[in-house]
PDB file of C-alpha atoms in Angstrom:
ATOM      1  CA  UNK A   3      90.783  90.305  91.902  1.00 95.00           C
ATOM      2  CA  UNK A   4      92.710  90.298  95.167  1.00 97.00           C
ATOM      3  CA  UNK A   5      96.216  91.430  96.059  1.00 98.00           C
ATOM      4  CA  UNK A   6      98.214  88.458  97.408  1.00 98.00           C
ATOM      5  CA  UNK A   7     101.144  88.865  99.769  1.00 97.00           C
ATOM      6  CA  UNK A   8     103.889  86.232  99.632  1.00 96.00           C
ATOM      7  CA  UNK A   9     102.850  85.054 103.123  1.00 96.00           C
ATOM      8  CA  UNK A  10      99.580  83.832 101.622  1.00 97.00           C
ATOM      9  CA  UNK A  11     101.112  82.402  98.444  1.00 98.00           C
ATOM     10  CA  UNK A  12     103.713  80.162 100.112  1.00 98.00           C
ATOM     11  CA  UNK A  13     101.010  77.974 101.737  1.00 97.00           C
ATOM     12  CA  UNK A  14      99.673  77.274  98.234  1.00 97.00           C
ATOM     13  CA  UNK A  15     103.031  75.681  97.433  1.00 97.00           C
ATOM     14  CA  UNK A  16     103.843  73.508 100.443  1.00 96.00           C
ATOM     15  CA  UNK A  17     102.031  71.516 103.092  1.00 88.00           C
ATOM     16  CA  UNK A  18     101.433  74.124 105.777  1.00 86.00           C
ATOM     17  CA  UNK A  19      98.531  74.474 108.220  1.00 89.00           C
ATOM     18  CA  UNK A  20      97.171  77.430 106.205  1.00 94.00           C
ATOM     19  CA  UNK A  21      97.244  75.577 102.881  1.00 95.00           C
ATOM     20  CA  UNK A  22      93.531  74.713 102.874  1.00 95.00           C
ATOM     21  CA  UNK A  23      92.607  78.331 103.656  1.00 96.00           C
ATOM     22  CA  UNK A  24      94.843  79.647 100.859  1.00 96.00           C
ATOM     23  CA  UNK A  25      93.456  77.160  98.350  1.00 96.00           C
ATOM     24  CA  UNK A  26      89.874  78.056  99.301  1.00 96.00           C
ATOM     25  CA  UNK A  27      90.615  81.761  98.825  1.00 97.00           C
ATOM     26  CA  UNK A  28      92.175  81.124  95.427  1.00 97.00           C
ATOM     27  CA  UNK A  29      89.185  79.033  94.346  1.00 96.00           C
ATOM     28  CA  UNK A  30      86.857  81.912  95.316  1.00 96.00           C
ATOM     29  CA  UNK A  31      88.769  84.296  93.052  1.00 95.00           C
ATOM     30  CA  UNK A  32      91.469  82.884  90.804  1.00 94.00           C
ATOM     31  CA  UNK A  33      92.588  86.271  89.508  1.00 96.00           C
ATOM     32  CA  UNK A  34      95.682  87.150  91.534  1.00 98.00           C
ATOM     33  CA  UNK A  35      97.502  90.456  91.816  1.00 98.00           C
ATOM     34  CA  UNK A  36     101.037  90.432  93.231  1.00 98.00           C
ATOM     35  CA  UNK A  37     104.114  92.595  93.580  1.00 97.00           C
ATOM     36  CA  UNK A  38     107.045  92.171  91.190  1.00 97.00           C
ATOM     37  CA  UNK A  39     109.326  90.996  94.025  1.00 97.00           C
ATOM     38  CA  UNK A  40     106.976  88.298  95.300  1.00 97.00           C
ATOM     39  CA  UNK A  41     108.811  85.455  93.488  1.00 98.00           C
ATOM     40  CA  UNK A  42     112.009  86.490  95.290  1.00 97.00           C
ATOM     41  CA  UNK A  43     110.208  86.495  98.639  1.00 97.00           C
ATOM     42  CA  UNK A  44     108.794  83.050  97.865  1.00 98.00           C
ATOM     43  CA  UNK A  45     112.247  81.723  96.937  1.00 98.00           C
ATOM     44  CA  UNK A  46     113.644  83.180 100.164  1.00 97.00           C
ATOM     45  CA  UNK A  47     110.942  81.553 102.273  1.00 97.00           C
ATOM     46  CA  UNK A  48     111.453  78.177 100.617  1.00 98.00           C
ATOM     47  CA  UNK A  49     115.255  78.394 100.881  1.00 98.00           C
ATOM     48  CA  UNK A  50     114.984  79.152 104.591  1.00 97.00           C
ATOM     49  CA  UNK A  51     112.797  76.096 105.090  1.00 97.00           C
ATOM     50  CA  UNK A  52     115.305  73.996 103.155  1.00 98.00           C
ATOM     51  CA  UNK A  53     118.207  75.281 105.312  1.00 98.00           C
ATOM     52  CA  UNK A  54     116.157  74.449 108.406  1.00 97.00           C
ATOM     53  CA  UNK A  55     115.558  70.977 106.940  1.00 97.00           C
ATOM     54  CA  UNK A  56     111.796  71.499 106.959  1.00 96.00           C
ATOM     55  CA  UNK A  57     111.783  70.881 103.175  1.00 96.00           C
ATOM     56  CA  UNK A  58     113.959  68.737 100.934  1.00 97.00           C
ATOM     57  CA  UNK A  59     115.641  70.040  97.808  1.00 97.00           C
ATOM     58  CA  UNK A  60     113.081  68.133  95.722  1.00 97.00           C
ATOM     59  CA  UNK A  61     110.190  69.708  97.635  1.00 97.00           C
ATOM     60  CA  UNK A  62     111.671  73.175  97.111  1.00 98.00           C
ATOM     61  CA  UNK A  63     112.129  72.521  93.396  1.00 98.00           C
ATOM     62  CA  UNK A  64     108.515  71.346  93.100  1.00 98.00           C
ATOM     63  CA  UNK A  65     107.245  74.362  95.039  1.00 98.00           C
ATOM     64  CA  UNK A  66     109.269  76.752  92.868  1.00 98.00           C
ATOM     65  CA  UNK A  67     107.774  75.116  89.778  1.00 98.00           C
ATOM     66  CA  UNK A  68     104.243  75.722  91.075  1.00 97.00           C
ATOM     67  CA  UNK A  69     105.222  79.280  92.039  1.00 98.00           C
ATOM     68  CA  UNK A  70     106.381  79.870  88.465  1.00 98.00           C
ATOM     69  CA  UNK A  71     103.032  78.637  87.130  1.00 97.00           C
ATOM     70  CA  UNK A  72     101.184  80.971  89.497  1.00 97.00           C
ATOM     71  CA  UNK A  73     103.369  83.953  88.636  1.00 97.00           C
ATOM     72  CA  UNK A  74     102.893  83.351  84.923  1.00 97.00           C
ATOM     73  CA  UNK A  75      99.162  83.833  85.484  1.00 96.00           C
ATOM     74  CA  UNK A  76      98.979  86.643  88.003  1.00 98.00           C
ATOM     75  CA  UNK A  77      98.807  90.369  87.348  1.00 97.00           C
ATOM     76  CA  UNK A  78     102.007  91.993  88.532  1.00 97.00           C
ATOM     77  CA  UNK A  79     102.698  95.410  90.011  1.00 97.00           C
ATOM     78  CA  UNK A  80     106.101  96.403  88.670  1.00 97.00           C
ATOM     79  CA  UNK A  81     108.704  98.484  90.502  1.00 96.00           C
ATOM     80  CA  UNK A  82     108.076 102.143  89.747  1.00 97.00           C
ATOM     81  CA  UNK A  83     109.071 105.406  91.392  1.00 98.00           C
ATOM     82  CA  UNK A  84     105.544 105.601  92.827  1.00 97.00           C
ATOM     83  CA  UNK A  85     105.931 102.190  94.496  1.00 98.00           C
ATOM     84  CA  UNK A  86     109.355 103.129  95.859  1.00 98.00           C
ATOM     85  CA  UNK A  87     108.182 106.464  97.273  1.00 98.00           C
ATOM     86  CA  UNK A  88     105.088 104.901  98.782  1.00 98.00           C
ATOM     87  CA  UNK A  89     107.194 102.117 100.334  1.00 98.00           C
ATOM     88  CA  UNK A  90     109.492 104.687 101.911  1.00 98.00           C
ATOM     89  CA  UNK A  91     106.472 106.441 103.389  1.00 97.00           C
ATOM     90  CA  UNK A  92     105.086 103.131 104.669  1.00 97.00           C
ATOM     91  CA  UNK A  93     108.339 102.542 106.577  1.00 98.00           C
ATOM     92  CA  UNK A  94     107.832 105.811 108.430  1.00 97.00           C
ATOM     93  CA  UNK A  95     104.173 105.053 109.177  1.00 96.00           C
ATOM     94  CA  UNK A  96     104.278 101.364 110.134  1.00 97.00           C
ATOM     95  CA  UNK A  97     106.725  98.934 111.805  1.00 97.00           C
ATOM     96  CA  UNK A  98     107.463  97.028 108.582  1.00 97.00           C
ATOM     97  CA  UNK A  99     110.463  95.320 107.016  1.00 95.00           C
ATOM     98  CA  UNK A 100     111.577  96.729 103.660  1.00 96.00           C
ATOM     99  CA  UNK A 101     110.025  93.950 101.588  1.00 95.00           C
ATOM    100  CA  UNK A 102     106.728  94.268 103.448  1.00 96.00           C
ATOM    101  CA  UNK A 103     106.693  98.006 102.806  1.00 97.00           C
ATOM    102  CA  UNK A 104     107.153  97.279  99.107  1.00 97.00           C
ATOM    103  CA  UNK A 105     104.281  94.757  99.196  1.00 96.00           C
ATOM    104  CA  UNK A 106     102.001  97.296 100.855  1.00 98.00           C
ATOM    105  CA  UNK A 107     103.111 100.077  98.526  1.00 98.00           C
ATOM    106  CA  UNK A 108     102.462  97.907  95.474  1.00 98.00           C
ATOM    107  CA  UNK A 109      98.973  97.154  96.755  1.00 98.00           C
ATOM    108  CA  UNK A 110      98.313 100.861  97.350  1.00 98.00           C
ATOM    109  CA  UNK A 111      99.480 101.734  93.840  1.00 97.00           C
ATOM    110  CA  UNK A 112      97.373  98.894  92.405  1.00 97.00           C
ATOM    111  CA  UNK A 113      94.349 100.302  94.242  1.00 97.00           C
ATOM    112  CA  UNK A 114      95.093 103.825  92.987  1.00 96.00           C
ATOM    113  CA  UNK A 115      95.513 104.809  96.656  1.00 96.00           C
ATOM    114  CA  UNK A 116      91.905 103.793  97.349  1.00 97.00           C
ATOM    115  CA  UNK A 117      92.675 100.738  99.516  1.00 97.00           C
ATOM    116  CA  UNK A 118      89.055  99.941 100.356  1.00 97.00           C
ATOM    117  CA  UNK A 119      88.614  99.029  96.686  1.00 97.00           C
ATOM    118  CA  UNK A 120      90.996  96.043  96.848  1.00 97.00           C
ATOM    119  CA  UNK A 121      91.022  92.964  99.062  1.00 97.00           C
ATOM    120  CA  UNK A 122      94.446  92.124 100.513  1.00 98.00           C
ATOM    121  CA  UNK A 123      95.257  88.461 101.188  1.00 98.00           C
ATOM    122  CA  UNK A 124      97.901  88.268 103.895  1.00 96.00           C
ATOM    123  CA  UNK A 125      98.882  85.721 106.540  1.00 96.00           C
ATOM    124  CA  UNK A 126     101.566  87.920 108.131  1.00 96.00           C
ATOM    125  CA  UNK A 127     100.197  89.679 111.212  1.00 96.00           C
ATOM    126  CA  UNK A 128     102.432  92.762 111.067  1.00 96.00           C
ATOM    127  CA  UNK A 129     101.795  93.416 107.377  1.00 97.00           C
ATOM    128  CA  UNK A 130      98.073  92.679 107.723  1.00 97.00           C
ATOM    129  CA  UNK A 131      97.859  95.170 110.570  1.00 97.00           C
ATOM    130  CA  UNK A 132      99.590  97.885 108.535  1.00 98.00           C
ATOM    131  CA  UNK A 133      97.409  97.141 105.497  1.00 98.00           C
ATOM    132  CA  UNK A 134      94.271  97.342 107.636  1.00 97.00           C
ATOM    133  CA  UNK A 135      95.404 100.705 109.046  1.00 97.00           C
ATOM    134  CA  UNK A 136      95.851 101.900 105.463  1.00 97.00           C
ATOM    135  CA  UNK A 137      92.230 100.931 104.765  1.00 97.00           C
ATOM    136  CA  UNK A 138      92.480  97.604 102.949  1.00 97.00           C
ATOM    137  CA  UNK A 139      89.940  94.848 103.462  1.00 95.00           C
ATOM    138  CA  UNK A 140      92.140  92.112 104.906  1.00 97.00           C
ATOM    139  CA  UNK A 141      91.566  88.466 104.119  1.00 95.00           C
ATOM    140  CA  UNK A 142      93.624  86.395 106.487  1.00 83.00           C
ATOM    141  CA  UNK A 143      93.640  83.117 108.325  1.00 71.00           C
TER     142      UNK A 143
END
């Protein structure tokens, strides 16, 4: 099982250059672990692409449908006080946005604060760097 950041899930949903890499990683290990807020991050990413006219409304709807199927099957780290406190600490330790700190905190909680025990799939350079500094094995591009 691997922890998947939203940056690595979005390419599974739309035709992006990293799509083949994401699909290959999912085929290697189909058991996904994700943070509770990942569907919101996915919706945000898709909505931004729609506003920028990179995706049509139909493409966004199709991608959200696939995202729902994925989320129905993944293991989810729910928002807890431990995730919140860890996220706050991550913001002091790393140059992260709030949602990225929550992603990293959820992964740390999922790994019982033993990050070397969990692979972290991430296509976002800043988050991948922070996760690596925390001790995760990073699977990226």
